[in-house]
PDB file of C-alpha atoms in Angstrom:
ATOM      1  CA  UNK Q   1     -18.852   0.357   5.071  1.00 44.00           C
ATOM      2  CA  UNK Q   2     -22.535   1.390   3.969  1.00 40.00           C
ATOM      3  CA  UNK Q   3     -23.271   4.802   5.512  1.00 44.00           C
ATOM      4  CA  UNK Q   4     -25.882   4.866   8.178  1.00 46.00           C
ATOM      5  CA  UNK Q   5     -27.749   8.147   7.717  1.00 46.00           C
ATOM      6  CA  UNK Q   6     -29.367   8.841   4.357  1.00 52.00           C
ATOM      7  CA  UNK Q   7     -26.991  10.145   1.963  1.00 56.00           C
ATOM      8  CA  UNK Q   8     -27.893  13.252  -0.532  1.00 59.00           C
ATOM      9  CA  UNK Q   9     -30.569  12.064  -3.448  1.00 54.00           C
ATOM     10  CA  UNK Q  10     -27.470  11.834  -5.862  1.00 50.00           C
ATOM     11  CA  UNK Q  11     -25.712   9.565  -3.247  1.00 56.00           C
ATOM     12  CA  UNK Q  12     -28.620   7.038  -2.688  1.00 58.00           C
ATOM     13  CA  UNK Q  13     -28.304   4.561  -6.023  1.00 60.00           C
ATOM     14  CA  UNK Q  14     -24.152   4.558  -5.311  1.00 58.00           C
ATOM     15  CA  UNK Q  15     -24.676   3.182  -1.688  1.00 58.00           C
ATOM     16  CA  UNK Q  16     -27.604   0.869  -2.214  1.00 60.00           C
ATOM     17  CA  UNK Q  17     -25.256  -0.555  -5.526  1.00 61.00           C
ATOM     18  CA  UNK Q  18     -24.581  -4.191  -4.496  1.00 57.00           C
ATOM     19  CA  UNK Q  19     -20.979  -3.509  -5.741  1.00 59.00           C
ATOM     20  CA  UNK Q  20     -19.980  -0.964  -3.736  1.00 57.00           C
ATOM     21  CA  UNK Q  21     -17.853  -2.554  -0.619  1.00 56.00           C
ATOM     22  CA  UNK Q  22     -19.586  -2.683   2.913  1.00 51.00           C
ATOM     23  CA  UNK Q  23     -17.187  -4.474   4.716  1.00 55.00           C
ATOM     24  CA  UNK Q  24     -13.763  -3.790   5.930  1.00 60.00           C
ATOM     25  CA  UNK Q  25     -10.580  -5.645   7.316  1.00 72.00           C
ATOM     26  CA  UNK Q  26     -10.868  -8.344   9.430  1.00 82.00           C
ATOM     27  CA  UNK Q  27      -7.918  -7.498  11.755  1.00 86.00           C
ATOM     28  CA  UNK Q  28      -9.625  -3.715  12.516  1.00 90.00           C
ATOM     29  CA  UNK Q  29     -12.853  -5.822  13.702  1.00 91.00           C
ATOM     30  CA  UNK Q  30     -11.171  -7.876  15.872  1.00 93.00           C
ATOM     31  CA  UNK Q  31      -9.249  -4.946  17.161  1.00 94.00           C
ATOM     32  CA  UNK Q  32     -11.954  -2.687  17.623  1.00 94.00           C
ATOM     33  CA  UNK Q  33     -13.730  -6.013  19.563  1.00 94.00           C
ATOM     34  CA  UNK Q  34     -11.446  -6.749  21.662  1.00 95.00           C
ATOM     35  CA  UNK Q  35     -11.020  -3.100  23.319  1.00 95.00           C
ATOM     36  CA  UNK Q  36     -15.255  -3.330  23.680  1.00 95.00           C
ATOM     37  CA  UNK Q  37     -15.193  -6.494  25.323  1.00 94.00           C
ATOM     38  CA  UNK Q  38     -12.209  -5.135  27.758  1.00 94.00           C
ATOM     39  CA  UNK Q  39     -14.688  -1.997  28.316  1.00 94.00           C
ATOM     40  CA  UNK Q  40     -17.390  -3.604  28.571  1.00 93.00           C
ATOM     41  CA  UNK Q  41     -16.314  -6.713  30.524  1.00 91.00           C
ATOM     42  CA  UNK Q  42     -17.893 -10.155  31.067  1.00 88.00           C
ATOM     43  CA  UNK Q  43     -21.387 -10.675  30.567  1.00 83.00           C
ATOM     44  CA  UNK Q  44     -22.249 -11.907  33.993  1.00 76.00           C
ATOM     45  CA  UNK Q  45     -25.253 -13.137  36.515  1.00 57.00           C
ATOM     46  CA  UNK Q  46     -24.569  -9.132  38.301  1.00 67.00           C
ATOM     47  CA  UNK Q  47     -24.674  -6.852  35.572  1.00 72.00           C
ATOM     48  CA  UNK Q  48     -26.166  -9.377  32.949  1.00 78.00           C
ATOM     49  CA  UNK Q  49     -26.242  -8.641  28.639  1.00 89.00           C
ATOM     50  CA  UNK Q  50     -25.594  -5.499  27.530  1.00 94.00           C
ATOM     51  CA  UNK Q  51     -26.885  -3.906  24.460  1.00 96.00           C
ATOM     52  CA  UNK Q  52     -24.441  -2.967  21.169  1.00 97.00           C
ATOM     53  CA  UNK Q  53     -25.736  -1.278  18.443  1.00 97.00           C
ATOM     54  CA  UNK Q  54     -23.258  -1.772  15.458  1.00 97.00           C
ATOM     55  CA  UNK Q  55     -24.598   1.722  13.640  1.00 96.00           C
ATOM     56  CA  UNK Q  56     -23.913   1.435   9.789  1.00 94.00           C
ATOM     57  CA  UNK Q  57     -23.275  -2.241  10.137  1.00 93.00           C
ATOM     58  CA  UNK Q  58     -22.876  -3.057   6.009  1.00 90.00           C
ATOM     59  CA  UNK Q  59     -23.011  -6.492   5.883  1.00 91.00           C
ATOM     60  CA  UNK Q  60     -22.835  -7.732   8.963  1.00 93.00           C
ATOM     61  CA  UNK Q  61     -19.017  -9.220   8.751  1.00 91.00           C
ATOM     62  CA  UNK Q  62     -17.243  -6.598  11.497  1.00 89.00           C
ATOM     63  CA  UNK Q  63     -20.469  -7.583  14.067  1.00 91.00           C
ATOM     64  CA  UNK Q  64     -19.723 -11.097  13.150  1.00 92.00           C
ATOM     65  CA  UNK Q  65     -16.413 -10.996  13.553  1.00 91.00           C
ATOM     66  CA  UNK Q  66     -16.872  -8.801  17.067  1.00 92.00           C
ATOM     67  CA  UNK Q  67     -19.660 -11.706  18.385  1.00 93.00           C
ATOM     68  CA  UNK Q  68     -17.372 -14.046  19.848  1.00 94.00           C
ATOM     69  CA  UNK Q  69     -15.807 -11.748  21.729  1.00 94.00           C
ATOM     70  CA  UNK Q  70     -19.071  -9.990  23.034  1.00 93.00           C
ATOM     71  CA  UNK Q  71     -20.773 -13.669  23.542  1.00 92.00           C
ATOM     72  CA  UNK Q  72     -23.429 -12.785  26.421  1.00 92.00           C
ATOM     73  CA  UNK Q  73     -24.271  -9.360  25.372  1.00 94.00           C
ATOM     74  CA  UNK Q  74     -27.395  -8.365  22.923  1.00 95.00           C
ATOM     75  CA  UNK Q  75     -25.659  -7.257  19.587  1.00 96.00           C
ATOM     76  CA  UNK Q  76     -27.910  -5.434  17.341  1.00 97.00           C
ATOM     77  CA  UNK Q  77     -27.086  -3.919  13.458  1.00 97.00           C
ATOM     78  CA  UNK Q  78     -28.191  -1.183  12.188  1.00 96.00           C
ATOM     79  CA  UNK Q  79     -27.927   0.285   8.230  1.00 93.00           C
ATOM     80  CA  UNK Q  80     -30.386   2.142   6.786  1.00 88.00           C
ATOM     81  CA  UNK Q  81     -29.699   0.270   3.039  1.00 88.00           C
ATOM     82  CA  UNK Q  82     -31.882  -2.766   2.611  1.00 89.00           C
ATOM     83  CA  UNK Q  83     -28.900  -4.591   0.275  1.00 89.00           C
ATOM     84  CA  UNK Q  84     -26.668  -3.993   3.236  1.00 89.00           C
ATOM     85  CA  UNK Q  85     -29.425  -5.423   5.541  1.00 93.00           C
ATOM     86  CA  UNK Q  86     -30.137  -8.287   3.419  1.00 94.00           C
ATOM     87  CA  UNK Q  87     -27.116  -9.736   3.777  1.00 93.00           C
ATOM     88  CA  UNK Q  88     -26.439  -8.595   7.654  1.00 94.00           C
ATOM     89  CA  UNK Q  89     -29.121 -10.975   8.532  1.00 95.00           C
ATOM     90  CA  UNK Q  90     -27.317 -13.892   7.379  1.00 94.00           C
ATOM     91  CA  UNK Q  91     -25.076 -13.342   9.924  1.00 94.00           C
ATOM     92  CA  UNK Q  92     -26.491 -11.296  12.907  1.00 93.00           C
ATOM     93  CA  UNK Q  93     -29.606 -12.782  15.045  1.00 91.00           C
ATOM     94  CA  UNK Q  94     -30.597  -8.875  15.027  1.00 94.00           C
ATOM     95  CA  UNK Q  95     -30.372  -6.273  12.112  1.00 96.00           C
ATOM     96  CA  UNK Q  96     -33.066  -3.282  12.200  1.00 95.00           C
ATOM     97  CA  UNK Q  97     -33.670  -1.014   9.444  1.00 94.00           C
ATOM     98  CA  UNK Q  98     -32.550   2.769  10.921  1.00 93.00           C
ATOM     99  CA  UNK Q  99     -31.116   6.517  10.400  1.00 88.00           C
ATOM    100  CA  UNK Q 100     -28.801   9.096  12.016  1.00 88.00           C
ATOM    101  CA  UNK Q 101     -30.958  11.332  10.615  1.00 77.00           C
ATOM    102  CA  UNK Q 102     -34.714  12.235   9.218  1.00 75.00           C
ATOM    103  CA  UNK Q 103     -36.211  11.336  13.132  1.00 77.00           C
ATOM    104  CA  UNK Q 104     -33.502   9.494  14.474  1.00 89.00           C
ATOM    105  CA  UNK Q 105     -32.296   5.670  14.918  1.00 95.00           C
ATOM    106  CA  UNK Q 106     -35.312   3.182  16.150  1.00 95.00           C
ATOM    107  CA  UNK Q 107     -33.775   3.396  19.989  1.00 97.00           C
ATOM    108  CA  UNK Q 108     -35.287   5.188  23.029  1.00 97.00           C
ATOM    109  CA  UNK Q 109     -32.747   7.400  24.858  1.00 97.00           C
ATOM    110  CA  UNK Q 110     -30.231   6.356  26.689  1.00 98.00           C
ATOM    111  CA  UNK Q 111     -31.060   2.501  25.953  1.00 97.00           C
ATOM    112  CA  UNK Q 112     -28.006   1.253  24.403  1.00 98.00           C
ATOM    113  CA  UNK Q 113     -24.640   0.376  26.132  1.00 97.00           C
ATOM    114  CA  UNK Q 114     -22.371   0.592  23.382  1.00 98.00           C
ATOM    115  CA  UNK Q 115     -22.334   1.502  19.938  1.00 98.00           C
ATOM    116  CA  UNK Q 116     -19.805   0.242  17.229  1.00 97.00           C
ATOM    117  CA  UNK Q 117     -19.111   3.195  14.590  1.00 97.00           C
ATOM    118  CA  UNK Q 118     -17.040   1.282  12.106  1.00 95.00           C
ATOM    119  CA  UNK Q 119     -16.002   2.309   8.760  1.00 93.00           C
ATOM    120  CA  UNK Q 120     -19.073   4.865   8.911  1.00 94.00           C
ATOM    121  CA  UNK Q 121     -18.306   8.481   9.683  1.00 96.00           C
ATOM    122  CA  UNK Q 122     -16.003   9.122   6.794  1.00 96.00           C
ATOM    123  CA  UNK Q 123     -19.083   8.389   4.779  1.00 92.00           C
ATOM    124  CA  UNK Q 124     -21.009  11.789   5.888  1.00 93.00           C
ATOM    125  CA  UNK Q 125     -22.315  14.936   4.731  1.00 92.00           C
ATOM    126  CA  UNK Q 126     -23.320  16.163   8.531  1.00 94.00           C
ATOM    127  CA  UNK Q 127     -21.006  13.991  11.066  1.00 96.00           C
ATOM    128  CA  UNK Q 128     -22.029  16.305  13.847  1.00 97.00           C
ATOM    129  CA  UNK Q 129     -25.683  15.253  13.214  1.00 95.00           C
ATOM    130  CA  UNK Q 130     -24.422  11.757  13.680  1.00 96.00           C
ATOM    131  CA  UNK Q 131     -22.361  11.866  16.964  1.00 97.00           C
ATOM    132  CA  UNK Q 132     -25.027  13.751  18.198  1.00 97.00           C
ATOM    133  CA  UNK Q 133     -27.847  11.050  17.706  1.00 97.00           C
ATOM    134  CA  UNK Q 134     -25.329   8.566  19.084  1.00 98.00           C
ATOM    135  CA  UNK Q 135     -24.989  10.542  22.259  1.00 98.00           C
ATOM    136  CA  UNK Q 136     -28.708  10.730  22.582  1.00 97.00           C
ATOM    137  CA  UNK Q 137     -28.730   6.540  22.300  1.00 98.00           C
ATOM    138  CA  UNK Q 138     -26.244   5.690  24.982  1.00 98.00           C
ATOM    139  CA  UNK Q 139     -26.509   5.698  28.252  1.00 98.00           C
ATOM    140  CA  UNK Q 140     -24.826   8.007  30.119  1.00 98.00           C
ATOM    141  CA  UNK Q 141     -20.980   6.683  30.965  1.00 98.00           C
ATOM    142  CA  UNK Q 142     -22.308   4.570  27.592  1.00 98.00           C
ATOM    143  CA  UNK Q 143     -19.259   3.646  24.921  1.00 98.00           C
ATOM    144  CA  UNK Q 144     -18.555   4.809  21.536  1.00 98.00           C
ATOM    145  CA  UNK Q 145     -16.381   2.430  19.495  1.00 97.00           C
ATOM    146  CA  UNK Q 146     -15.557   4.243  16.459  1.00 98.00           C
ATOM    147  CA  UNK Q 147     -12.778   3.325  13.466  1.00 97.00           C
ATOM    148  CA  UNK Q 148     -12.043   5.677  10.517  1.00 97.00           C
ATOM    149  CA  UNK Q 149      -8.957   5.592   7.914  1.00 97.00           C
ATOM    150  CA  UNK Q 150      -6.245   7.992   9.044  1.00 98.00           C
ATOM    151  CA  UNK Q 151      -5.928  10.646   6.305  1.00 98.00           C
ATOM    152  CA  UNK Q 152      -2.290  11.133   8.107  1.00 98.00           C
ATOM    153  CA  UNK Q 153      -1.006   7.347   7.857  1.00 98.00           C
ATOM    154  CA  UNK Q 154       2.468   6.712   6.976  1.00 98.00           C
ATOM    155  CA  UNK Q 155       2.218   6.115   3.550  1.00 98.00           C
ATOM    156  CA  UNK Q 156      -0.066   9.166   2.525  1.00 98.00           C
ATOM    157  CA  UNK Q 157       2.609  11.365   4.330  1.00 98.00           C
ATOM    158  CA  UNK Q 158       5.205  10.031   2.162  1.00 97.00           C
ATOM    159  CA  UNK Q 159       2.405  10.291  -0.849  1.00 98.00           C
ATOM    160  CA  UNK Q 160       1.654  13.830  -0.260  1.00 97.00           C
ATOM    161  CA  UNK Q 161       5.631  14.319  -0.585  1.00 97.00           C
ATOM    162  CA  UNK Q 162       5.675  13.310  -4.200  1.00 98.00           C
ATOM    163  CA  UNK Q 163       2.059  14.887  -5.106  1.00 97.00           C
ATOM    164  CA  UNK Q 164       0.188  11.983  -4.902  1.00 98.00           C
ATOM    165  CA  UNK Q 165      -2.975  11.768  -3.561  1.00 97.00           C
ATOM    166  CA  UNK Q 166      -3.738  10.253  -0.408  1.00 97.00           C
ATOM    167  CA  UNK Q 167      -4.824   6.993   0.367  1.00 96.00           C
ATOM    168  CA  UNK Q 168      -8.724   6.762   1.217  1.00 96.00           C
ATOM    169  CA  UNK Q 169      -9.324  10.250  -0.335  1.00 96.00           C
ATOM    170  CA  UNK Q 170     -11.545  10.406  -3.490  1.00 94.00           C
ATOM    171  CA  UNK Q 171     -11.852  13.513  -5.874  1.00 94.00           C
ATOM    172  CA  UNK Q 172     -15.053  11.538  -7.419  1.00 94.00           C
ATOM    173  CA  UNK Q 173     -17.502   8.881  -7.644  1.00 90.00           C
ATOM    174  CA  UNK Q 174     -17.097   8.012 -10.900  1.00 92.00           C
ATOM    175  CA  UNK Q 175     -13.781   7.075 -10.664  1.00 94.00           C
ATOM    176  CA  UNK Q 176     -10.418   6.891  -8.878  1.00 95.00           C
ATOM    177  CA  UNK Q 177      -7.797   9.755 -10.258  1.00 96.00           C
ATOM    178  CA  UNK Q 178      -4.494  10.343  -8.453  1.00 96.00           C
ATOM    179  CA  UNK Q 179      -4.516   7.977  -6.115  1.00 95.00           C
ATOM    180  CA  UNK Q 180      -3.278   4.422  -6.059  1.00 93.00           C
ATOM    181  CA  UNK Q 181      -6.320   1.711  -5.124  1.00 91.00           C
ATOM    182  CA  UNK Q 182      -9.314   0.801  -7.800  1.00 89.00           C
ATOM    183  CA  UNK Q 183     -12.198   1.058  -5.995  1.00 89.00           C
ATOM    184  CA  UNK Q 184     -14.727   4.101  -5.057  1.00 91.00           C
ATOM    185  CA  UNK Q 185     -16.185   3.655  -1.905  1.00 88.00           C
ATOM    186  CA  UNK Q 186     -17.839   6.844  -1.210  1.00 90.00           C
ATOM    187  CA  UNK Q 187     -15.414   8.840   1.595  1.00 94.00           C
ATOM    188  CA  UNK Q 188     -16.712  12.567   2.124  1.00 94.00           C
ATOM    189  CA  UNK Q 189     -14.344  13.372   5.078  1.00 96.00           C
ATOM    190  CA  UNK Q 190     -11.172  12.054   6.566  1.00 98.00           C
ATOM    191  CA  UNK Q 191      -9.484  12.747   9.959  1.00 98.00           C
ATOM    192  CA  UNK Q 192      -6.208  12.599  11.316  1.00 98.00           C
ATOM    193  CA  UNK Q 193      -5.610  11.362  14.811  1.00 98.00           C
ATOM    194  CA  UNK Q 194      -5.628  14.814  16.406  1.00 98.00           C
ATOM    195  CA  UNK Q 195      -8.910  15.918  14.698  1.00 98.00           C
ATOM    196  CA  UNK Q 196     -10.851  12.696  15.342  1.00 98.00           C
ATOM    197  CA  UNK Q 197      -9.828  13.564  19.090  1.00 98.00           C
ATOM    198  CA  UNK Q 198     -10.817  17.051  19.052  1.00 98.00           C
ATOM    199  CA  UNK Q 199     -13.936  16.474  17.217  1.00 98.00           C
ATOM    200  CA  UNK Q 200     -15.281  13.432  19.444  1.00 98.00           C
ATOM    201  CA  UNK Q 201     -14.336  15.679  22.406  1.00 98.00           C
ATOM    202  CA  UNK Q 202     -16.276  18.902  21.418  1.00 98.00           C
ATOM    203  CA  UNK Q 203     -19.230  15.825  20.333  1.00 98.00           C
ATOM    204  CA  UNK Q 204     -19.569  15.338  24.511  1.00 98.00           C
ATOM    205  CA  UNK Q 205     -17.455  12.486  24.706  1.00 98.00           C
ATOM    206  CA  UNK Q 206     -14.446  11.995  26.903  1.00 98.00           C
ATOM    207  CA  UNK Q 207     -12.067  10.095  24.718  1.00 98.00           C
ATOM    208  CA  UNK Q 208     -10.373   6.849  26.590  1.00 98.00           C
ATOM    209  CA  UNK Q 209      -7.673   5.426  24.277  1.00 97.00           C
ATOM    210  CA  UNK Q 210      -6.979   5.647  20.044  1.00 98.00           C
ATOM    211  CA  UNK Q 211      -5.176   3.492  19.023  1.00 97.00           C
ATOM    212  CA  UNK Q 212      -3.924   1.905  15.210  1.00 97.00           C
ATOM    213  CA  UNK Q 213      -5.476  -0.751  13.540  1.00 96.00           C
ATOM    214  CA  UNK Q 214      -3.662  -2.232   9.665  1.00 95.00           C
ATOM    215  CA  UNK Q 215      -5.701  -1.949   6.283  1.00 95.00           C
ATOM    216  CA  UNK Q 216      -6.171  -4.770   4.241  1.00 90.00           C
ATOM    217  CA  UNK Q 217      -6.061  -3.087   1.382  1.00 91.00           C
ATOM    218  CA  UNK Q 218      -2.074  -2.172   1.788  1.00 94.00           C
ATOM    219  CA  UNK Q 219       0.063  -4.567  -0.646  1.00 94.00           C
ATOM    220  CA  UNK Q 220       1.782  -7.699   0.834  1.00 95.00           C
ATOM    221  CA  UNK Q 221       5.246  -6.555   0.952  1.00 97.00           C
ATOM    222  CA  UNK Q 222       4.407  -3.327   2.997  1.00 97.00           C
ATOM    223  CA  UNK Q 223       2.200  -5.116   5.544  1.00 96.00           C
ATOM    224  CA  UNK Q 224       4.507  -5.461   8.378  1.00 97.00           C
ATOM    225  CA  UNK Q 225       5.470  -2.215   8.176  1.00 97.00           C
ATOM    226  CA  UNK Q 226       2.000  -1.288   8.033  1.00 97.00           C
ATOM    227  CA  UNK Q 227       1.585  -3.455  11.452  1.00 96.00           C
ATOM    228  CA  UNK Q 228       4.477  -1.717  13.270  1.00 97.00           C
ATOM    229  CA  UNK Q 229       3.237   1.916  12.248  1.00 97.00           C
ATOM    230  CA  UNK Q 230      -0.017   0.736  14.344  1.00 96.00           C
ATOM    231  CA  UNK Q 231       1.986   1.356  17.586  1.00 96.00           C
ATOM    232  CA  UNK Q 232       1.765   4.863  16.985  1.00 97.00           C
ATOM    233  CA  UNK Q 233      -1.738   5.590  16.362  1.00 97.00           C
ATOM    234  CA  UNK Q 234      -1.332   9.216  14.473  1.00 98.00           C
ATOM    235  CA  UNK Q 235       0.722   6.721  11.768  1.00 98.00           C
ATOM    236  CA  UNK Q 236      -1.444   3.898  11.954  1.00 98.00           C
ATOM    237  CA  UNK Q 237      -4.078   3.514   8.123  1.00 97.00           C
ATOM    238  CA  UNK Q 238      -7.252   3.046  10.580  1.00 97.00           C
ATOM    239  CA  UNK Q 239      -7.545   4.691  13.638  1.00 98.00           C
ATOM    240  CA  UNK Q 240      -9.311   3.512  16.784  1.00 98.00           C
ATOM    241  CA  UNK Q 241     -11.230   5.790  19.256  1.00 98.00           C
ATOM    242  CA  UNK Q 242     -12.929   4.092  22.484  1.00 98.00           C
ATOM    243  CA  UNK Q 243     -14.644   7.008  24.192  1.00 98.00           C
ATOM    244  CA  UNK Q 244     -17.624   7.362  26.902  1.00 98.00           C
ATOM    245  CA  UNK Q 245     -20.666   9.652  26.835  1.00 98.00           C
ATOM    246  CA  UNK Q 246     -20.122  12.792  29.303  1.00 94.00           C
TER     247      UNK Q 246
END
């Protein structure tokens, strides 16, 4: 997924290259949907639409895939790259130019209910920065829906055995050495389910649930294995994390 906040000068042309991927697996989207629309709950007469900012929202496909599943509530994404945006708004009613960071997203305090953090984080040179502005965004009690590849998934355990190097993990931009997959997509940090936790927490966020999500990217004969190691989220390849601002 596109990063949200500006990355370093030497980062900019890679994530504003139309080739570099902005969109991730379908099945994590629908995932990641269906625990918001649980949390968030029917869009009704009482409490009426509430607002989702999808922060880092690439292309648009994981809000577009999340919409019908949020139908009644005011979904809005967010990417600071114009490519990315260009092609969000062929899919999303609402896609805004914004940053995590030089002065903030384009949101008052506390005016958002929810904010989908897919695919994003592992992108960052200052996630603290990030969960920070998010916290500032949501309304108190507000929910953070945030995915990120597990850098302790089954397969880079047994990887890490035999000196390979882990799934997701990159050693450059140029270039992928050491690790099976052929495309560079720009990961600066990786989490395992433990230190997602711990870092959301010490963010001021009370984490709800993690849970596992598949990758598309794992190769057909390993992909129901891939979809049983999701009922253990520290195995899982994408974790899950559905927690509340404190």
């Amino acid at each position: 997924m596109a990063t949200t906040a500006p990355p370093p000068p030497e980062l900019r042309d890679f994530y504003e290259n139309p080739a570099v991927p902005v969109a991730s697996g379908p099945s994590r989207s629908r995932r990641q949907a269906r625990m918001l629309a649980r949390a968030l709950g029917p869009a009704s007469a009482g409490a009426g639409p509430r607002t989702v900012l999808d922060i880092g929202c690439g292309d648009g496909t994981a809000a577009a895939t999340a919409a019908p599943y949020l139908r009644g509530h005011r979904l809005v994404g967010v990417d600071w790259s114009q490519d990315a945006l260009t092609r969000a708004r062929t899919r999303l009613p609402y896609a805004v130019r914004g940053e995590l960071g030089c002065g903030g997203l384009p949101f008052a305090s506390g005016s958002a209910d929810a904010v989908l953090f897919s695919e994003v984080i592992e992108h960052l040179v200052d996630p603290d920065a990030a969960l920070d502005e998010l916290r500032r965004v949501l309304r108190p009690g507000g929910h953070l829906m945030l995915s990120t590849p597990n850098l302790a998934a089954w397969y880079n355990r047994v990887l890490l055995l035999a000196g390979v190097q882990p799934v997701f993990s990159e050693v450059s931009m140029r270039g992928i050495h050491g690790r099976p997959g052929s495309e560079v997509v720009g990961h600066l940090r990786l989490y395992t389910a433990r230190a997602l936790r711990e870092f959301v927490a010490a963010s001021g966020f009370t984490v709800v649930r993690l849970e596992g999500a598949p990758f598309h990217g794992v190769p057909r004969p390993l992909r129901p294995l891939d979809r049983l190691a999701c009922a253990r989220a520290p195995l899982a390849s994408i974790l899950l994390l559905h927690a509340r601002r404190t």
